[in-house]
Amino acid sequence: MINIIGDNLIFISFLFILLSFLSYSFSFYKKNSLFSELGKRSLSIVLIILTFAIFLLEFQLITKDYSNLYVAKNVSNDLSTIFSMTSLWAGQAGSLMLWTWILAIYLFIENKKSLSKLIPASRIIGTFTLGFFIYLICFVENPFESADKIYDNGRGLNPILQNIYMSIHPLSLYLGYIGITIPFCFGIAAIISKDKSNDWISESKKWTYFSWTFLSIGLLLGSRWAYLELGWGGYWAWDPVENVALMPWLLLTAFIHSSYAQEQKKVLRRWNLLLIFLAFFLSIFGTFITRSGLISSVHSFAQSSIGNYFIVFIILILLSSAFLYYRNKIYIESEKEIKSLYSKENFFVFNNILFLVITFTVLVGTIFPIISEFFTGKRILVGPSFYDLVNFPNVLMLILLMTFAPFLPWEKGNIKPVLRYLKIPFLFSLVLSSFAFLKFESLNIFIVFLLSLTTLFSICKEFIIDLKINKNSIDKKFRRYCSFIVHFGVIIMIMGVSFSSNFEKKYDITMSEGEEVLFGDLRLRLDDIYEKETPAKSIIGANIVLKKNNNLYNLTPEQNLYKYEGNREINKETEVAIYSTFLKDYYLILVDKNLEGKLNLKLYINPLVSFLWLGSLISIIGGSMLFFRRKLND
Amino acid sequence: MKPKVKLRILTFVIIAFFSFLIFKAVDSSLVYYLTVNEALEKNRDFPKYKQLRILGIVKEGSIINNLDGSIVFEIEESGKTIKVKYKGIIPDIFADGVEAVVEGDFKDSVFRADKLFAKCPTKYEDEEYKKEQS
């Protein structure tokens, strides 16, 4: 019954979005405000209907109504209410439903408050995109499809996905991904309305901050989940699925910088349009790649027909954007040119080039198997060392830019005052990194530390000067401070990443009860091995004491074997035991108990991983401050 | 020189540098990706020093746990199998009958894997489930 209601609701919303799209298009070409009003009303109706539908689906998930195929596939009787709710985005149809709903909310918000003259044109693109997604959930992947019989129990959610990080992570990525649609709509709107002002940049500003922040949160939660739950000792593997989430983030980061230059100095207008098109394209392309099965990933999104629809949509977007861009090229020319090499705006150009290079590298790495198969007939892929090799010098250059650009003036640049300003931070940093070099004997670490610390100290220097001397300038420079906070976090993160990837230590251990093993100043003692049975699973675990500098820590790594009645194929779950300190993580995995009754364990000692989480968190705080501030001001 | 020209030259230098780097990096990190049958047939076509990555289904009942935590198992595709030896982290989802990817190289007829992946459970669509229903 509910299935039929839900199904019909989606169909009605499809009719209304069609109406909305047609009336907006008509009103734009005929300059008729009556039709614009009609479009607006129908869009509101679409949102109301979709909201209702999504509540219905949630209701079915929570009450475990197995007459719905989607519910039967994604929840089970033993699944807690909270994970039943988040199962809305555990499967394809539900994810698309959520995607559609969020996009409808975004368009509605933009519709309500903005008075920009770009709005009519941008609504055409917005409703078109929304229409595409409603079409998908209506005719291709319907979340209200009925199961042909009513099941007693559903298929359920995999135990390793039952984790709070994993349940928020996709939602956060979606919020970010979908947010890119709005700046894209404004960009296209600027082109088709031949608008020579920089309105589209100021209109998109808050959306780019918003998307950037949520994409960052999504990426952070994803890697945290991988680190805690997957049990391979790392947080990033350059897997295609991770890569496609990273690419829009990279382009958005580039866009935030160059659009700032356009806003302030009216340069890089055309360039910014291209960037936002690319970002939107990559966000859709990412969805396509992961869902179409074109690229094999460790995450198996099984292949579905949905890929074909995305191809059509992508080609449509590419062709029409390119067509509009070239037809209206003269209208979107920048008003001004870059005047000096050592100006802030020019350093933003370099920033953009470097970010594009990273994006391109990640893209090449991701689609390499397809390219190589096409040209040589052999499927060849590139390993993680590919990314490391290209990105390492790139990131170094980016840190260098981060050191200089914030202190360079706009337009007429002069590098000398900046060099003078950076002298003291650099000297401090040189001393500290020399110490680091003596201790770790690694040139890479020396360079990373030298550049990173210089940037950190240069930021601190400005904060100190402002606190002491220009106390009343603090309010005026809020945006600048936010960007400093983001930079600060990024630098801390980079230090964490470079350290943990260079100095990770790995040990294989086989030990029996009561045995003690020594690793330098570290002792591991296996107190006892326990085996437990619960209704849901059998557990093998161990009580292990880690002793360092006379401090004792208890670690209990476990291996769970789930007993399912359902048809979930995965039933093993490794519970990693981690003892995190500020400088080092001790990461212990129970591999198995062998026939002699001894335990096989793995110990990873990962230095400075805490820097990675801390740095990302600081950046995210900075990003969200930017977003909230803009909202208050304009 | 005008700043615009300088900027162009610098951009060109940066891009040239990274293009070179990308080519180098591709060359040094190549991994051939094959299915079991392709690996058995074409093994001799691939330069010995390059890494191979092989995709196959873990043969039912073939997993043997050794005392030191290493495992030996067979991956198969349409009846043909390759024997794999692996020591390292075993993914949770690794079990009889799952799709597994191993990376490493052949030592005689045994494949020495230094990486083992099993397909992750982020399943968006389960074809088997549909089949079961119908």
PDB file of N, CA and C in Angstrom, chain B residues 41-94:
ATOM      1  N   GLU B  41      47.362 -17.880 -19.436  1.00  0.00           N
ATOM      2  CA  GLU B  41      47.683 -17.896 -20.867  1.00  0.00           C
ATOM      3  C   GLU B  41      48.851 -16.997 -21.214  1.00  0.00           C
ATOM      4  N   LYS B  42      48.760 -15.756 -20.715  1.00  0.00           N
ATOM      5  CA  LYS B  42      49.685 -14.752 -21.226  1.00  0.00           C
ATOM      6  C   LYS B  42      50.844 -14.494 -20.285  1.00  0.00           C
ATOM      7  N   ASN B  43      51.009 -15.316 -19.299  1.00  0.00           N
ATOM      8  CA  ASN B  43      52.023 -15.061 -18.293  1.00  0.00           C
ATOM      9  C   ASN B  43      53.363 -14.696 -18.917  1.00  0.00           C
ATOM     10  N   ARG B  44      53.712 -15.407 -19.990  1.00  0.00           N
ATOM     11  CA  ARG B  44      55.040 -15.169 -20.570  1.00  0.00           C
ATOM     12  C   ARG B  44      55.146 -13.848 -21.314  1.00  0.00           C
ATOM     13  N   ASP B  45      53.988 -13.255 -21.685  1.00  0.00           N
ATOM     14  CA  ASP B  45      54.042 -11.995 -22.434  1.00  0.00           C
ATOM     15  C   ASP B  45      54.426 -10.811 -21.571  1.00  0.00           C
ATOM     16  N   PHE B  46      54.295 -10.969 -20.243  1.00  0.00           N
ATOM     17  CA  PHE B  46      54.520  -9.798 -19.406  1.00  0.00           C
ATOM     18  C   PHE B  46      55.921  -9.822 -18.856  1.00  0.00           C
ATOM     19  N   PRO B  47      56.572  -8.683 -18.927  1.00  0.00           N
ATOM     20  CA  PRO B  47      57.937  -8.607 -18.415  1.00  0.00           C
ATOM     21  C   PRO B  47      57.974  -9.100 -16.970  1.00  0.00           C
ATOM     22  N   LYS B  48      58.978  -9.869 -16.648  1.00  0.00           N
ATOM     23  CA  LYS B  48      59.031 -10.547 -15.364  1.00  0.00           C
ATOM     24  C   LYS B  48      59.068  -9.593 -14.175  1.00  0.00           C
ATOM     25  N   TYR B  49      59.718  -8.437 -14.367  1.00  0.00           N
ATOM     26  CA  TYR B  49      59.917  -7.582 -13.211  1.00  0.00           C
ATOM     27  C   TYR B  49      58.687  -6.765 -12.822  1.00  0.00           C
ATOM     28  N   LYS B  50      57.662  -6.749 -13.676  1.00  0.00           N
ATOM     29  CA  LYS B  50      56.479  -5.955 -13.345  1.00  0.00           C
ATOM     30  C   LYS B  50      55.541  -6.734 -12.425  1.00  0.00           C
ATOM     31  N   GLN B  51      54.811  -5.991 -11.651  1.00  0.00           N
ATOM     32  CA  GLN B  51      53.813  -6.577 -10.772  1.00  0.00           C
ATOM     33  C   GLN B  51      52.580  -7.015 -11.563  1.00  0.00           C
ATOM     34  N   LEU B  52      51.961  -8.081 -11.104  1.00  0.00           N
ATOM     35  CA  LEU B  52      50.707  -8.523 -11.696  1.00  0.00           C
ATOM     36  C   LEU B  52      49.609  -8.428 -10.656  1.00  0.00           C
ATOM     37  N   ARG B  53      48.415  -8.192 -11.142  1.00  0.00           N
ATOM     38  CA  ARG B  53      47.269  -8.198 -10.242  1.00  0.00           C
ATOM     39  C   ARG B  53      46.254  -9.145 -10.866  1.00  0.00           C
ATOM     40  N   ILE B  54      45.829 -10.127 -10.126  1.00  0.00           N
ATOM     41  CA  ILE B  54      44.947 -11.142 -10.706  1.00  0.00           C
ATOM     42  C   ILE B  54      43.624 -11.196  -9.970  1.00  0.00           C
ATOM     43  N   LEU B  55      42.570 -11.258 -10.772  1.00  0.00           N
ATOM     44  CA  LEU B  55      41.225 -11.297 -10.212  1.00  0.00           C
ATOM     45  C   LEU B  55      40.653 -12.696 -10.377  1.00  0.00           C
ATOM     46  N   GLY B  56      40.092 -13.225  -9.313  1.00  0.00           N
ATOM     47  CA  GLY B  56      39.466 -14.535  -9.421  1.00  0.00           C
ATOM     48  C   GLY B  56      38.567 -14.803  -8.238  1.00  0.00           C
ATOM     49  N   ILE B  57      37.903 -15.952  -8.267  1.00  0.00           N
ATOM     50  CA  ILE B  57      37.034 -16.334  -7.164  1.00  0.00           C
ATOM     51  C   ILE B  57      37.811 -17.290  -6.262  1.00  0.00           C
ATOM     52  N   VAL B  58      37.717 -17.078  -4.966  1.00  0.00           N
ATOM     53  CA  VAL B  58      38.421 -17.966  -4.042  1.00  0.00           C
ATOM     54  C   VAL B  58      37.746 -19.334  -4.066  1.00  0.00           C
ATOM     55  N   LYS B  59      38.542 -20.374  -4.383  1.00  0.00           N
ATOM     56  CA  LYS B  59      37.981 -21.712  -4.533  1.00  0.00           C
ATOM     57  C   LYS B  59      37.482 -22.245  -3.181  1.00  0.00           C
ATOM     58  N   GLU B  60      36.291 -22.835  -3.224  1.00  0.00           N
ATOM     59  CA  GLU B  60      35.682 -23.360  -1.994  1.00  0.00           C
ATOM     60  C   GLU B  60      36.629 -24.340  -1.309  1.00  0.00           C
ATOM     61  N   GLY B  61      36.848 -24.153  -0.026  1.00  0.00           N
ATOM     62  CA  GLY B  61      37.628 -25.101   0.759  1.00  0.00           C
ATOM     63  C   GLY B  61      39.118 -25.091   0.494  1.00  0.00           C
ATOM     64  N   SER B  62      39.607 -24.092  -0.262  1.00  0.00           N
ATOM     65  CA  SER B  62      41.026 -24.132  -0.606  1.00  0.00           C
ATOM     66  C   SER B  62      41.900 -23.341   0.364  1.00  0.00           C
ATOM     67  N   ILE B  63      41.274 -22.591   1.271  1.00  0.00           N
ATOM     68  CA  ILE B  63      42.082 -21.736   2.143  1.00  0.00           C
ATOM     69  C   ILE B  63      42.745 -22.563   3.248  1.00  0.00           C
ATOM     70  N   ILE B  64      44.074 -22.475   3.314  1.00  0.00           N
ATOM     71  CA  ILE B  64      44.807 -23.172   4.373  1.00  0.00           C
ATOM     72  C   ILE B  64      45.538 -22.133   5.207  1.00  0.00           C
ATOM     73  N   ASN B  65      45.299 -22.151   6.505  1.00  0.00           N
ATOM     74  CA  ASN B  65      45.999 -21.227   7.385  1.00  0.00           C
ATOM     75  C   ASN B  65      47.280 -21.868   7.878  1.00  0.00           C
ATOM     76  N   ASN B  66      48.388 -21.203   7.675  1.00  0.00           N
ATOM     77  CA  ASN B  66      49.650 -21.714   8.193  1.00  0.00           C
ATOM     78  C   ASN B  66      49.886 -21.199   9.607  1.00  0.00           C
ATOM     79  N   LEU B  67      50.821 -21.834  10.281  1.00  0.00           N
ATOM     80  CA  LEU B  67      51.085 -21.454  11.668  1.00  0.00           C
ATOM     81  C   LEU B  67      51.573 -20.014  11.808  1.00  0.00           C
ATOM     82  N   ASP B  68      52.336 -19.547  10.854  1.00  0.00           N
ATOM     83  CA  ASP B  68      52.903 -18.201  10.984  1.00  0.00           C
ATOM     84  C   ASP B  68      51.935 -17.100  10.553  1.00  0.00           C
ATOM     85  N   GLY B  69      50.675 -17.441  10.308  1.00  0.00           N
ATOM     86  CA  GLY B  69      49.698 -16.424   9.929  1.00  0.00           C
ATOM     87  C   GLY B  69      49.582 -16.233   8.428  1.00  0.00           C
ATOM     88  N   SER B  70      50.453 -16.881   7.661  1.00  0.00           N
ATOM     89  CA  SER B  70      50.319 -16.762   6.205  1.00  0.00           C
ATOM     90  C   SER B  70      49.245 -17.737   5.729  1.00  0.00           C
ATOM     91  N   ILE B  71      48.724 -17.484   4.547  1.00  0.00           N
ATOM     92  CA  ILE B  71      47.700 -18.374   4.026  1.00  0.00           C
ATOM     93  C   ILE B  71      48.049 -18.829   2.618  1.00  0.00           C
ATOM     94  N   VAL B  72      47.529 -19.984   2.283  1.00  0.00           N
ATOM     95  CA  VAL B  72      47.651 -20.488   0.921  1.00  0.00           C
ATOM     96  C   VAL B  72      46.236 -20.759   0.446  1.00  0.00           C
ATOM     97  N   PHE B  73      45.922 -20.318  -0.757  1.00  0.00           N
ATOM     98  CA  PHE B  73      44.594 -20.603  -1.282  1.00  0.00           C
ATOM     99  C   PHE B  73      44.642 -20.619  -2.797  1.00  0.00           C
ATOM    100  N   GLU B  74      43.543 -20.984  -3.408  1.00  0.00           N
ATOM    101  CA  GLU B  74      43.496 -21.004  -4.867  1.00  0.00           C
ATOM    102  C   GLU B  74      42.419 -20.053  -5.344  1.00  0.00           C
ATOM    103  N   ILE B  75      42.742 -19.327  -6.429  1.00  0.00           N
ATOM    104  CA  ILE B  75      41.681 -18.536  -7.048  1.00  0.00           C
ATOM    105  C   ILE B  75      41.351 -19.164  -8.389  1.00  0.00           C
ATOM    106  N   GLU B  76      40.100 -19.147  -8.734  1.00  0.00           N
ATOM    107  CA  GLU B  76      39.712 -19.846  -9.948  1.00  0.00           C
ATOM    108  C   GLU B  76      38.835 -19.008 -10.857  1.00  0.00           C
ATOM    109  N   GLU B  77      38.866 -19.392 -12.122  1.00  0.00           N
ATOM    110  CA  GLU B  77      37.968 -18.812 -13.100  1.00  0.00           C
ATOM    111  C   GLU B  77      37.657 -19.929 -14.079  1.00  0.00           C
ATOM    112  N   SER B  78      36.421 -20.165 -14.299  1.00  0.00           N
ATOM    113  CA  SER B  78      35.928 -21.255 -15.150  1.00  0.00           C
ATOM    114  C   SER B  78      36.804 -22.514 -15.076  1.00  0.00           C
ATOM    115  N   GLY B  79      36.995 -23.020 -13.868  1.00  0.00           N
ATOM    116  CA  GLY B  79      37.661 -24.303 -13.688  1.00  0.00           C
ATOM    117  C   GLY B  79      39.158 -24.249 -13.548  1.00  0.00           C
ATOM    118  N   LYS B  80      39.795 -23.210 -14.083  1.00  0.00           N
ATOM    119  CA  LYS B  80      41.246 -23.137 -13.962  1.00  0.00           C
ATOM    120  C   LYS B  80      41.620 -22.398 -12.690  1.00  0.00           C
ATOM    121  N   THR B  81      42.695 -22.855 -12.057  1.00  0.00           N
ATOM    122  CA  THR B  81      43.049 -22.229 -10.781  1.00  0.00           C
ATOM    123  C   THR B  81      44.509 -21.803 -10.721  1.00  0.00           C
ATOM    124  N   ILE B  82      44.758 -20.872  -9.849  1.00  0.00           N
ATOM    125  CA  ILE B  82      46.126 -20.457  -9.550  1.00  0.00           C
ATOM    126  C   ILE B  82      46.312 -20.564  -8.046  1.00  0.00           C
ATOM    127  N   LYS B  83      47.424 -21.129  -7.644  1.00  0.00           N
ATOM    128  CA  LYS B  83      47.708 -21.265  -6.226  1.00  0.00           C
ATOM    129  C   LYS B  83      48.397 -19.993  -5.741  1.00  0.00           C
ATOM    130  N   VAL B  84      47.910 -19.464  -4.640  1.00  0.00           N
ATOM    131  CA  VAL B  84      48.425 -18.193  -4.146  1.00  0.00           C
ATOM    132  C   VAL B  84      48.945 -18.360  -2.730  1.00  0.00           C
ATOM    133  N   LYS B  85      50.098 -17.762  -2.480  1.00  0.00           N
ATOM    134  CA  LYS B  85      50.601 -17.721  -1.112  1.00  0.00           C
ATOM    135  C   LYS B  85      50.641 -16.269  -0.679  1.00  0.00           C
ATOM    136  N   TYR B  86      50.142 -16.018   0.492  1.00  0.00           N
ATOM    137  CA  TYR B  86      50.050 -14.628   0.937  1.00  0.00           C
ATOM    138  C   TYR B  86      50.311 -14.507   2.420  1.00  0.00           C
ATOM    139  N   LYS B  87      51.066 -13.491   2.772  1.00  0.00           N
ATOM    140  CA  LYS B  87      51.194 -13.185   4.190  1.00  0.00           C
ATOM    141  C   LYS B  87      50.918 -11.701   4.383  1.00  0.00           C
ATOM    142  N   GLY B  88      50.003 -11.413   5.243  1.00  0.00           N
ATOM    143  CA  GLY B  88      49.677 -10.004   5.490  1.00  0.00           C
ATOM    144  C   GLY B  88      48.287  -9.906   6.057  1.00  0.00           C
ATOM    145  N   ILE B  89      47.752  -8.689   6.018  1.00  0.00           N
ATOM    146  CA  ILE B  89      46.425  -8.475   6.565  1.00  0.00           C
ATOM    147  C   ILE B  89      45.397  -9.169   5.684  1.00  0.00           C
ATOM    148  N   ILE B  90      44.546  -9.950   6.300  1.00  0.00           N
ATOM    149  CA  ILE B  90      43.503 -10.614   5.535  1.00  0.00           C
ATOM    150  C   ILE B  90      42.214  -9.809   5.688  1.00  0.00           C
ATOM    151  N   PRO B  91      41.675  -9.328   4.586  1.00  0.00           N
ATOM    152  CA  PRO B  91      40.464  -8.518   4.692  1.00  0.00           C
ATOM    153  C   PRO B  91      39.329  -9.316   5.341  1.00  0.00           C
ATOM    154  N   ASP B  92      38.471  -8.606   6.084  1.00  0.00           N
ATOM    155  CA  ASP B  92      37.360  -9.270   6.755  1.00  0.00           C
ATOM    156  C   ASP B  92      36.479 -10.055   5.804  1.00  0.00           C
ATOM    157  N   ILE B  93      36.319  -9.484   4.605  1.00  0.00           N
ATOM    158  CA  ILE B  93      35.365 -10.096   3.693  1.00  0.00           C
ATOM    159  C   ILE B  93      35.961 -11.266   2.934  1.00  0.00           C
ATOM    160  N   PHE B  94      37.252 -11.537   3.170  1.00  0.00           N
ATOM    161  CA  PHE B  94      37.886 -12.632   2.462  1.00  0.00           C
ATOM    162  C   PHE B  94      37.366 -13.974   2.990  1.00  0.00           C
TER     163      PHE B  94
END
